[in-house]
CSV table of C-alpha atoms in Angstrom, one decimal:
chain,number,residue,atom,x,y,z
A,15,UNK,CA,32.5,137.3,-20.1
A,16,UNK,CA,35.4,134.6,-19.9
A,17,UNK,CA,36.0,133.7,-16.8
A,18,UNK,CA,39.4,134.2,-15.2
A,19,UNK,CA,42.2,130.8,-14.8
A,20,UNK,CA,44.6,131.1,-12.0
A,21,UNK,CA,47.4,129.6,-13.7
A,22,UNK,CA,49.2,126.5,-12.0
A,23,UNK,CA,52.1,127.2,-9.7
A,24,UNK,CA,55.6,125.8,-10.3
A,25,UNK,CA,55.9,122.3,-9.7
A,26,UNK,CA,59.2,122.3,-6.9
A,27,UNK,CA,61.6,119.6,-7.0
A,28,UNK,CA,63.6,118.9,-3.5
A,29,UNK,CA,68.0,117.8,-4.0
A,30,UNK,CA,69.2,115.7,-0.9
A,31,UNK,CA,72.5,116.8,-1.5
A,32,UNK,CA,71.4,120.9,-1.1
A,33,UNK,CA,71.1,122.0,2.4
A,34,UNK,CA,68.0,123.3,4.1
A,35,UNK,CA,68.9,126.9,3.5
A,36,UNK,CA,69.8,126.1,-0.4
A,37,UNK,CA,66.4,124.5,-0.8
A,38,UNK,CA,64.2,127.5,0.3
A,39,UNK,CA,66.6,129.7,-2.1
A,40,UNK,CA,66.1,127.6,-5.3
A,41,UNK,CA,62.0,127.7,-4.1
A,42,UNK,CA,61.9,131.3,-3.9
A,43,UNK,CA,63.9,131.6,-7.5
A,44,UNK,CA,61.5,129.2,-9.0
A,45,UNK,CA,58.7,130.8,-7.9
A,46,UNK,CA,59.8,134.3,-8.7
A,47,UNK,CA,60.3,133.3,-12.6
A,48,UNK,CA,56.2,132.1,-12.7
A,49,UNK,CA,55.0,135.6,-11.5
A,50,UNK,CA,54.7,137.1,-14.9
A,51,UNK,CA,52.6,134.5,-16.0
A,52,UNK,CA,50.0,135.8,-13.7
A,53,UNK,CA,51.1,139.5,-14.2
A,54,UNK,CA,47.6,140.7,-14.4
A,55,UNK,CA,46.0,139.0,-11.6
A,56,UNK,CA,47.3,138.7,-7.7
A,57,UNK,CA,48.5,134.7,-6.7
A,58,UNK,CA,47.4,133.6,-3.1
A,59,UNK,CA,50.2,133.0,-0.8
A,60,UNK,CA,51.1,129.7,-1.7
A,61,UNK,CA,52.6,126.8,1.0
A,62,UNK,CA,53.9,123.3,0.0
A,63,UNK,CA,50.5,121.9,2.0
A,64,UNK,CA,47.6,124.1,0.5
A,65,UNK,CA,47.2,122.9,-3.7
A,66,UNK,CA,46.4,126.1,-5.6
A,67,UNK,CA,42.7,127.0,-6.0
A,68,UNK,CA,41.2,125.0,-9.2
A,69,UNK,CA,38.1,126.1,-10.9
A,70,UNK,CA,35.7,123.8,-12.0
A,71,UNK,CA,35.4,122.5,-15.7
A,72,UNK,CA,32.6,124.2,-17.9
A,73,UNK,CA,29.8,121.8,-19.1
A,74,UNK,CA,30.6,119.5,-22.1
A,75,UNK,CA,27.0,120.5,-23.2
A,76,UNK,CA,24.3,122.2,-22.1
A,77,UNK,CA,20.4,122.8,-21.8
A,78,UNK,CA,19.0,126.4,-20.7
A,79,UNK,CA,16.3,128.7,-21.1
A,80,UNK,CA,17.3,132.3,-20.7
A,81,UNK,CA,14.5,135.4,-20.3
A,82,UNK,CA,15.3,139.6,-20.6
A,83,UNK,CA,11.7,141.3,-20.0
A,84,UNK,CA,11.9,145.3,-20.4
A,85,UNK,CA,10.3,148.5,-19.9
A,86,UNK,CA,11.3,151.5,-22.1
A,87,UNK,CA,10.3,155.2,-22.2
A,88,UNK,CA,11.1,157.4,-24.8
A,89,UNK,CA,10.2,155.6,-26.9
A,90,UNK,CA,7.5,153.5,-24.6
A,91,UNK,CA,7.5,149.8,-24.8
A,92,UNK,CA,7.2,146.5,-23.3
A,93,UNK,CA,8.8,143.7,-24.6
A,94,UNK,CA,9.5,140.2,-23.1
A,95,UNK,CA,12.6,138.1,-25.2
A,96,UNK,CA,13.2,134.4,-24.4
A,97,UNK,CA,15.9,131.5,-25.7
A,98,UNK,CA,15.8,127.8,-25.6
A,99,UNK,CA,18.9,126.8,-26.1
A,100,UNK,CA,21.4,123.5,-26.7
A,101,UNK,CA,24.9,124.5,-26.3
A,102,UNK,CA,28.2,122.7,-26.8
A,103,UNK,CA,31.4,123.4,-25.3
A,104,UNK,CA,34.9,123.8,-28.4
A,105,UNK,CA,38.0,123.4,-26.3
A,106,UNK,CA,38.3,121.6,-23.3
A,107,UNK,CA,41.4,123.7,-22.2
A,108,UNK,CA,42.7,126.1,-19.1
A,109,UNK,CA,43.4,129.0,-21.5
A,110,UNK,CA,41.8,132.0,-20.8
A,111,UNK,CA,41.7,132.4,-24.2
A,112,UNK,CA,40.0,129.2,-25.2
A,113,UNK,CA,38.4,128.4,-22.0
A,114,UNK,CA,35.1,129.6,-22.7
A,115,UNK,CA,34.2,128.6,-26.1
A,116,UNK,CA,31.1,127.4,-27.8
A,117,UNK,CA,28.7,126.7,-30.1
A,118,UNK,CA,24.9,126.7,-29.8
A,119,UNK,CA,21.7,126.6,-31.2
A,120,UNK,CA,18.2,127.9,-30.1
A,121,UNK,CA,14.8,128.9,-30.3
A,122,UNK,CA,14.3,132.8,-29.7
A,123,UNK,CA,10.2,134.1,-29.0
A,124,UNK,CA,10.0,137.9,-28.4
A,125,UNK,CA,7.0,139.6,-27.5
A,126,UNK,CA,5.1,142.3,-26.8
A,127,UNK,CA,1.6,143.9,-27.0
A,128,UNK,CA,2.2,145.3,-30.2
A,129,UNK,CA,4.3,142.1,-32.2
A,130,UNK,CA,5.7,138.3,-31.8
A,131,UNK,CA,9.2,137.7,-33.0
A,132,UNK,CA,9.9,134.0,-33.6
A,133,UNK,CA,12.8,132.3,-35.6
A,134,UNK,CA,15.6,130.0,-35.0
A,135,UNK,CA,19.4,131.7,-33.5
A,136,UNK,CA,22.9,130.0,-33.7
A,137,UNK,CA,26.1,131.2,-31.6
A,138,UNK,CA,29.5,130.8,-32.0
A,139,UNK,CA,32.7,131.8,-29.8
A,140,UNK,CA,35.5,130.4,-30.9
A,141,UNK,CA,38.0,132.0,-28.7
A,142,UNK,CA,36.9,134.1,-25.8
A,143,UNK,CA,37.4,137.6,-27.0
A,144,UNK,CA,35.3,136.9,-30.4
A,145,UNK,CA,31.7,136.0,-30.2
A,146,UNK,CA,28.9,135.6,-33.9
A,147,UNK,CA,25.3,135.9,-33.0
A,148,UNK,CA,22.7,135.0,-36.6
A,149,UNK,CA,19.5,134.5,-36.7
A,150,UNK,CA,15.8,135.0,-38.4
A,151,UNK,CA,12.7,135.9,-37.2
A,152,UNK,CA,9.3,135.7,-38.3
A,153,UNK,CA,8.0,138.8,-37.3
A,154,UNK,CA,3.9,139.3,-37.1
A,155,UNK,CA,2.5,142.9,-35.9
A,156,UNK,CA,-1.1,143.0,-34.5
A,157,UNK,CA,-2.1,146.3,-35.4
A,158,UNK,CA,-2.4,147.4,-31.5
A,159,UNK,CA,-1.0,150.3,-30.0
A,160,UNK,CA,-0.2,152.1,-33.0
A,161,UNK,CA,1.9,149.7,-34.7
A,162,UNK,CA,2.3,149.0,-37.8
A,163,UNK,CA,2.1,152.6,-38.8
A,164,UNK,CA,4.3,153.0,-42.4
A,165,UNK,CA,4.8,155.7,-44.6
A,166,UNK,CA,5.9,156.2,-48.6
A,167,UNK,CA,9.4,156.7,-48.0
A,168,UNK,CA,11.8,157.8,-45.5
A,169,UNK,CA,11.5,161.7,-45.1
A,170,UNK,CA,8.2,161.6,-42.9
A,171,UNK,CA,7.9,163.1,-39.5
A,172,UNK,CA,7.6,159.9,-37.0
A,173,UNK,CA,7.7,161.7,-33.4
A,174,UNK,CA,5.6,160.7,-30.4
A,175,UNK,CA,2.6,162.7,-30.5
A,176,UNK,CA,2.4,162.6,-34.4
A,177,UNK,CA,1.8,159.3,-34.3
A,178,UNK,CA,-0.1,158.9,-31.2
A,179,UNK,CA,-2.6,161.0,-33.0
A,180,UNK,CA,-2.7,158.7,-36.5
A,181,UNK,CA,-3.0,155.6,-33.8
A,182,UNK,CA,-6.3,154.6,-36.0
A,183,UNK,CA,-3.7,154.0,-39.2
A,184,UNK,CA,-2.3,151.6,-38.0
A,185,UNK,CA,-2.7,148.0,-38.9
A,186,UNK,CA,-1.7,144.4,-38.3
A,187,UNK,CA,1.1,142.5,-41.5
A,188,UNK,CA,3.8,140.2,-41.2
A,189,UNK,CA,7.5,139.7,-42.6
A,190,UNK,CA,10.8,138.4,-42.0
A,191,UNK,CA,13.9,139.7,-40.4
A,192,UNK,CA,17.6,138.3,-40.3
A,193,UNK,CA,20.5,139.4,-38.4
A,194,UNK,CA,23.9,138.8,-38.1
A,195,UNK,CA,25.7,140.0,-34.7
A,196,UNK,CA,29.5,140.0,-34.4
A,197,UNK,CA,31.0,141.0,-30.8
A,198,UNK,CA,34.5,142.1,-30.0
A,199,UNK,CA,35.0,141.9,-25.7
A,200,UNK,CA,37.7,142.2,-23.6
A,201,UNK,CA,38.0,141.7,-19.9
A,202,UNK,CA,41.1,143.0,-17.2
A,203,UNK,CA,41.0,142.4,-13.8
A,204,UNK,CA,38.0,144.1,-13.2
A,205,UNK,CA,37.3,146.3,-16.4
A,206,UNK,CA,35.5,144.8,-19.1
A,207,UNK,CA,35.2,146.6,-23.3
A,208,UNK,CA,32.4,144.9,-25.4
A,209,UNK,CA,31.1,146.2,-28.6
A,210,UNK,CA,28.4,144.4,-30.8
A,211,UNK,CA,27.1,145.4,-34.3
A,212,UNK,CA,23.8,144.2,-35.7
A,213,UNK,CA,23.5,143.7,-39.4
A,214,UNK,CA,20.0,143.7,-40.1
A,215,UNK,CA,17.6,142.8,-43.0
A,216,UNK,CA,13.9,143.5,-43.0
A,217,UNK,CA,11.0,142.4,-45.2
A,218,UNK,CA,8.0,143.4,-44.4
A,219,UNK,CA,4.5,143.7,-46.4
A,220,UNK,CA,3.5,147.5,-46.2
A,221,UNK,CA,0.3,148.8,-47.4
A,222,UNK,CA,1.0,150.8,-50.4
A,223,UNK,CA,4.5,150.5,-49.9
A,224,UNK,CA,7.1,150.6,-53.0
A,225,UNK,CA,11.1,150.6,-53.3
A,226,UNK,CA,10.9,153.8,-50.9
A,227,UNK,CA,8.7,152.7,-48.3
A,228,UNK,CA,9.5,152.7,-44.1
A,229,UNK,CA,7.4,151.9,-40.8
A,230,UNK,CA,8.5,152.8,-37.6
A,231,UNK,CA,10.3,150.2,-35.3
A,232,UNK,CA,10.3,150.9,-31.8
A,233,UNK,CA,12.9,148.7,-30.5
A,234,UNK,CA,15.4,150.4,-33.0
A,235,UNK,CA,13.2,153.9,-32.8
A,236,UNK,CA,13.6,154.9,-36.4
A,237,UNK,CA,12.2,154.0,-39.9
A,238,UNK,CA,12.9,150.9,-41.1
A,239,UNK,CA,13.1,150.0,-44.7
A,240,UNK,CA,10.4,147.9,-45.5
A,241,UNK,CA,12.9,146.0,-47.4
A,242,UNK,CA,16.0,147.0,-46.6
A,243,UNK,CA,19.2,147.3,-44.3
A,244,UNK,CA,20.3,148.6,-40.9
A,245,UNK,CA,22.8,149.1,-39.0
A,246,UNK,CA,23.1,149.6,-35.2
A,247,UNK,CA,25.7,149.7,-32.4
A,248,UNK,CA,25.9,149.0,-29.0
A,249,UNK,CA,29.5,149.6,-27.1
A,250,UNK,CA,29.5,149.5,-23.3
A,251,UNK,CA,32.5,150.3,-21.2
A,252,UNK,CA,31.9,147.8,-17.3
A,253,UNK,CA,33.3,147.9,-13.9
A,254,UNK,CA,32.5,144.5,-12.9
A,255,UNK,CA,32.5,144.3,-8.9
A,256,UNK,CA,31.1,140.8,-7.5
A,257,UNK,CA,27.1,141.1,-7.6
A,258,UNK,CA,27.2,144.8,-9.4
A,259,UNK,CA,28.2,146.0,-12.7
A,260,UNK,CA,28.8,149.3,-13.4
A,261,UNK,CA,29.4,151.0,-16.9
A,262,UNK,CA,28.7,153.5,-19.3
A,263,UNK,CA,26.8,152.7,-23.0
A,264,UNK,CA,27.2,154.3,-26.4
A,265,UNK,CA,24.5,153.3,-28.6
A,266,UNK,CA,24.1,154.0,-32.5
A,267,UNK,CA,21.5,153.4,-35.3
A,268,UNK,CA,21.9,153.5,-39.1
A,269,UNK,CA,19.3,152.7,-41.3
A,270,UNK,CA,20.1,152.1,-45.2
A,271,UNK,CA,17.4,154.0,-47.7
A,272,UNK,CA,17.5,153.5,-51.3
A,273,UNK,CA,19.5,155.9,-53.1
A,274,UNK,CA,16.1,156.7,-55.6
A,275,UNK,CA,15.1,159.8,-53.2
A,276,UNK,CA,14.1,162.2,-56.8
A,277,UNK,CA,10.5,161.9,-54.9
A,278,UNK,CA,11.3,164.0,-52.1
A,279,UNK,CA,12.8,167.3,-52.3
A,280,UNK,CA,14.2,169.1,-49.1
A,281,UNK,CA,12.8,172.6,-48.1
A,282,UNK,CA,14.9,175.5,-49.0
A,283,UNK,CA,17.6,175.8,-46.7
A,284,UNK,CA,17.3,172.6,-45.2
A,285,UNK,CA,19.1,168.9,-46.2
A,286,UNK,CA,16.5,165.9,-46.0
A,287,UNK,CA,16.5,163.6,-42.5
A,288,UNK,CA,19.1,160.3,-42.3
A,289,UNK,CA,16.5,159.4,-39.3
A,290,UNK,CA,20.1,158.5,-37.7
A,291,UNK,CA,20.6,158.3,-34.0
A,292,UNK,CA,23.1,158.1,-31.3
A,293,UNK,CA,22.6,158.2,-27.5
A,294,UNK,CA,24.7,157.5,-24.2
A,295,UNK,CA,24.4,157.2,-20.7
A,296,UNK,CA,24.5,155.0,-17.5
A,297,UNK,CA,24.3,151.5,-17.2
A,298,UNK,CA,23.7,149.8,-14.0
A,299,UNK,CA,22.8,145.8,-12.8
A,300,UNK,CA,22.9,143.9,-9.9
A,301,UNK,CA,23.0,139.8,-9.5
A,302,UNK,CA,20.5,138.7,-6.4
A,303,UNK,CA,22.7,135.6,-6.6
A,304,UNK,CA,25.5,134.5,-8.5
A,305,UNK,CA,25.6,131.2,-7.7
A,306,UNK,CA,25.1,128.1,-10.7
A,307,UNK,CA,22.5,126.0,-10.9
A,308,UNK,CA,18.7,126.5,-9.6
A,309,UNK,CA,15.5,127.4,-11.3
A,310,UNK,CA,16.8,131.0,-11.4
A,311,UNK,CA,20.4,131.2,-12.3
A,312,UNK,CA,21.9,134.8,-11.9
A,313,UNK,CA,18.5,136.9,-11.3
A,314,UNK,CA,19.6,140.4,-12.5
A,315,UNK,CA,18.0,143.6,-12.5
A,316,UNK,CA,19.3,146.2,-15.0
A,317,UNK,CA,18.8,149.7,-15.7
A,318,UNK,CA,20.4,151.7,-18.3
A,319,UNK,CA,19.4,155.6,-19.0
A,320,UNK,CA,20.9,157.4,-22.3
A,321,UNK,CA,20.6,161.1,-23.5
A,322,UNK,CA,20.3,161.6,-27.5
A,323,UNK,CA,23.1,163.3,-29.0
A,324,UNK,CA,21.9,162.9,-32.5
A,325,UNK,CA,18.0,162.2,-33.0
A,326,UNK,CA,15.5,163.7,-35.7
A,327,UNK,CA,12.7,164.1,-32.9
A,328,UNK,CA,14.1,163.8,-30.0
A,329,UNK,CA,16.0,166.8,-29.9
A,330,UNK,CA,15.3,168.3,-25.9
A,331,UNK,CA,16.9,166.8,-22.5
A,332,UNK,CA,14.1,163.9,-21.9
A,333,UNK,CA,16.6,160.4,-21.7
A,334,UNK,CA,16.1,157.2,-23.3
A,335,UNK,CA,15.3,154.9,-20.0
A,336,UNK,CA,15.0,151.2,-19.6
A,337,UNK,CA,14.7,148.9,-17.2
A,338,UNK,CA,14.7,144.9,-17.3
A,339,UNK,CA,15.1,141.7,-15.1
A,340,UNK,CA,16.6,138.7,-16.6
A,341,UNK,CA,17.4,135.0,-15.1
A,342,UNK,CA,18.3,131.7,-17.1
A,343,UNK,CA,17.0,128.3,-16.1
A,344,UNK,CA,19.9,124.9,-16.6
A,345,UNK,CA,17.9,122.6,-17.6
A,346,UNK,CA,20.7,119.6,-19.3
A,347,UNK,CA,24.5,120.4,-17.9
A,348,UNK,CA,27.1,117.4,-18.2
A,349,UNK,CA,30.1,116.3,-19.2
């Protein structure tokens, strides 16, 4: 989120000729036209001897290694993501608005027992309400843990214990996934609006697989296209309070089928699946230390629970649960 500027009090200009009295008046009328500039943040009392408070500058450029490791029920999983990454500040300006702005470029590795995920990212915020994530991943699954499992098209049953029980189908194959991330966020005083929307592509190489085949993704707990789109959402409301964060998430899922679905007709009565989901819940995080620099910058752990509103097979009151501990690492900062 960007970071708050306490903007610069009124520079006061002293008349020999105006009496002592005189003086403080014209001070106090100054200073009472520059408080809505800071409407939406309180000003420290503020005497001719003490300078206002001044925030350091942000890196011209910068080195870092960031880490998120999870643990997720419902679906299970385990999954460890990491970025090297080189970024460059835009604006060297006190503007809220253009304060924190950048550009970077990176190196993302995500694993897990069950796949590798590794491509280049780039990142740009031009002002600080507006943030572009895109990337590509090389994406290779080892055939463990039941995963790859894929099916002929999109209208199969994918629940836990069906495929806990077809674990020996499953098989190792590689492909390619892009992404393109835009983020709309918001920040006052203490209450902070983000949402973020992944446009995904997938390729994958699926045995027997044509125009209509899926496999299941775990991370996005649906069937994926084998080539294909889809669309998810993740919109989380924060009460940011020093060390904690505090919030609520609403998240969404969307995968894209092709419209050729003459091989599959739904039972009487019934309309075939859209293997859609949406869930919300909790979100709660707290920073051990919140101070720059160090090998472990910001050490957070974070938990987030969600219940299903919308899910083919996930239908009872069991919530989605995660847990995760994240930290980055400067490694270059400088002017």
């Amino acid at each position: 989120m960007p970071a708050n500027e306490s903007p610069q009090r009124p520079t006061s200009v002293r008349s020999p000729s105006l009496s002592k009295g005189l003086t403080r008046a014209a001070l106090l009328a100054l200073l009472g036209l520059g408080a809505p500039v800071a409407a939406q943040q309180p000003q420290p009392p503020i005497t001719e001897d003490v300078p206002p408070p001044v925030q350091p500058p942000l890196p011209e450029r910068r080195v870092f290694f960031t880490t998120l490791n999870v643990v997720r029920y419902n679906p299970l999983g385990l999954e460890s993501q990491n970025r090297l990454v080189y970024q460059k500040r835009l604006f060297d300006s006190p503007s809220m608005l253009l304060r924190d702005t950048y550009a970077s470029a990176g190196a993302s590795l995500k694993l897990s027992p069950a796949f590798f995920k590794l491509g280049p990212v780039v990142e740009l915020q031009p002002v600080a309400m507006f943030n572009l994530r895109a990337g590509y991943e090389y994406v290779q699954f080892f055939g463990t843990f039941g995963s790859v499992q894929s099916y002929p098209d999109s209208f199969q049953p994918y629940d836990d214990d069906l495929r806990s029980a077809t674990n020996d189908a499953a098989y190792g194959t590689s492909g390619h996934h892009f992404f393109v991330e835009p983020m709309l966020q918001a920040k006052v005083k203490s209450v902070a609006l983000r949402t973020k929307l992944a446009i995904e592509y997938w390729n994958v190489a699926l045995r027997g697989g044509g125009a209509n085949g899926t496999f299941y993704d775990p991370t996005l707990d649906t069937l994926v296209p084998g080539k294909g789109w889809v669309l998810a959402n993740d919109t989380d409301l924060l009460w940011l309070a020093g060390k904690w964060t505090l919030g609520a998430r609403l998240s969404a899922v969307w995968p894209r089928y092709s419209e050729d679905t003459s091989a599959v007709e739904p039972l009487p009565g019934r309309s075939l699946p859209t293997n859609q989901h949406v869930r919300v819940g909790p979100l709660v995080a707290y920073a051990f230390d919140t101070k720059p620099g160090g090998v472990m910058t910001r050490p957070t752990v974070l938990l987030i629970a969600g219940w299903y509103l919308k899910h083919e097979n996930r239908v009872n009151a069991m919530p989605y649960l995660l847990g995760g501990f994240s930290f980055s690492t400067e490694l270059l900062s400088g002017r």
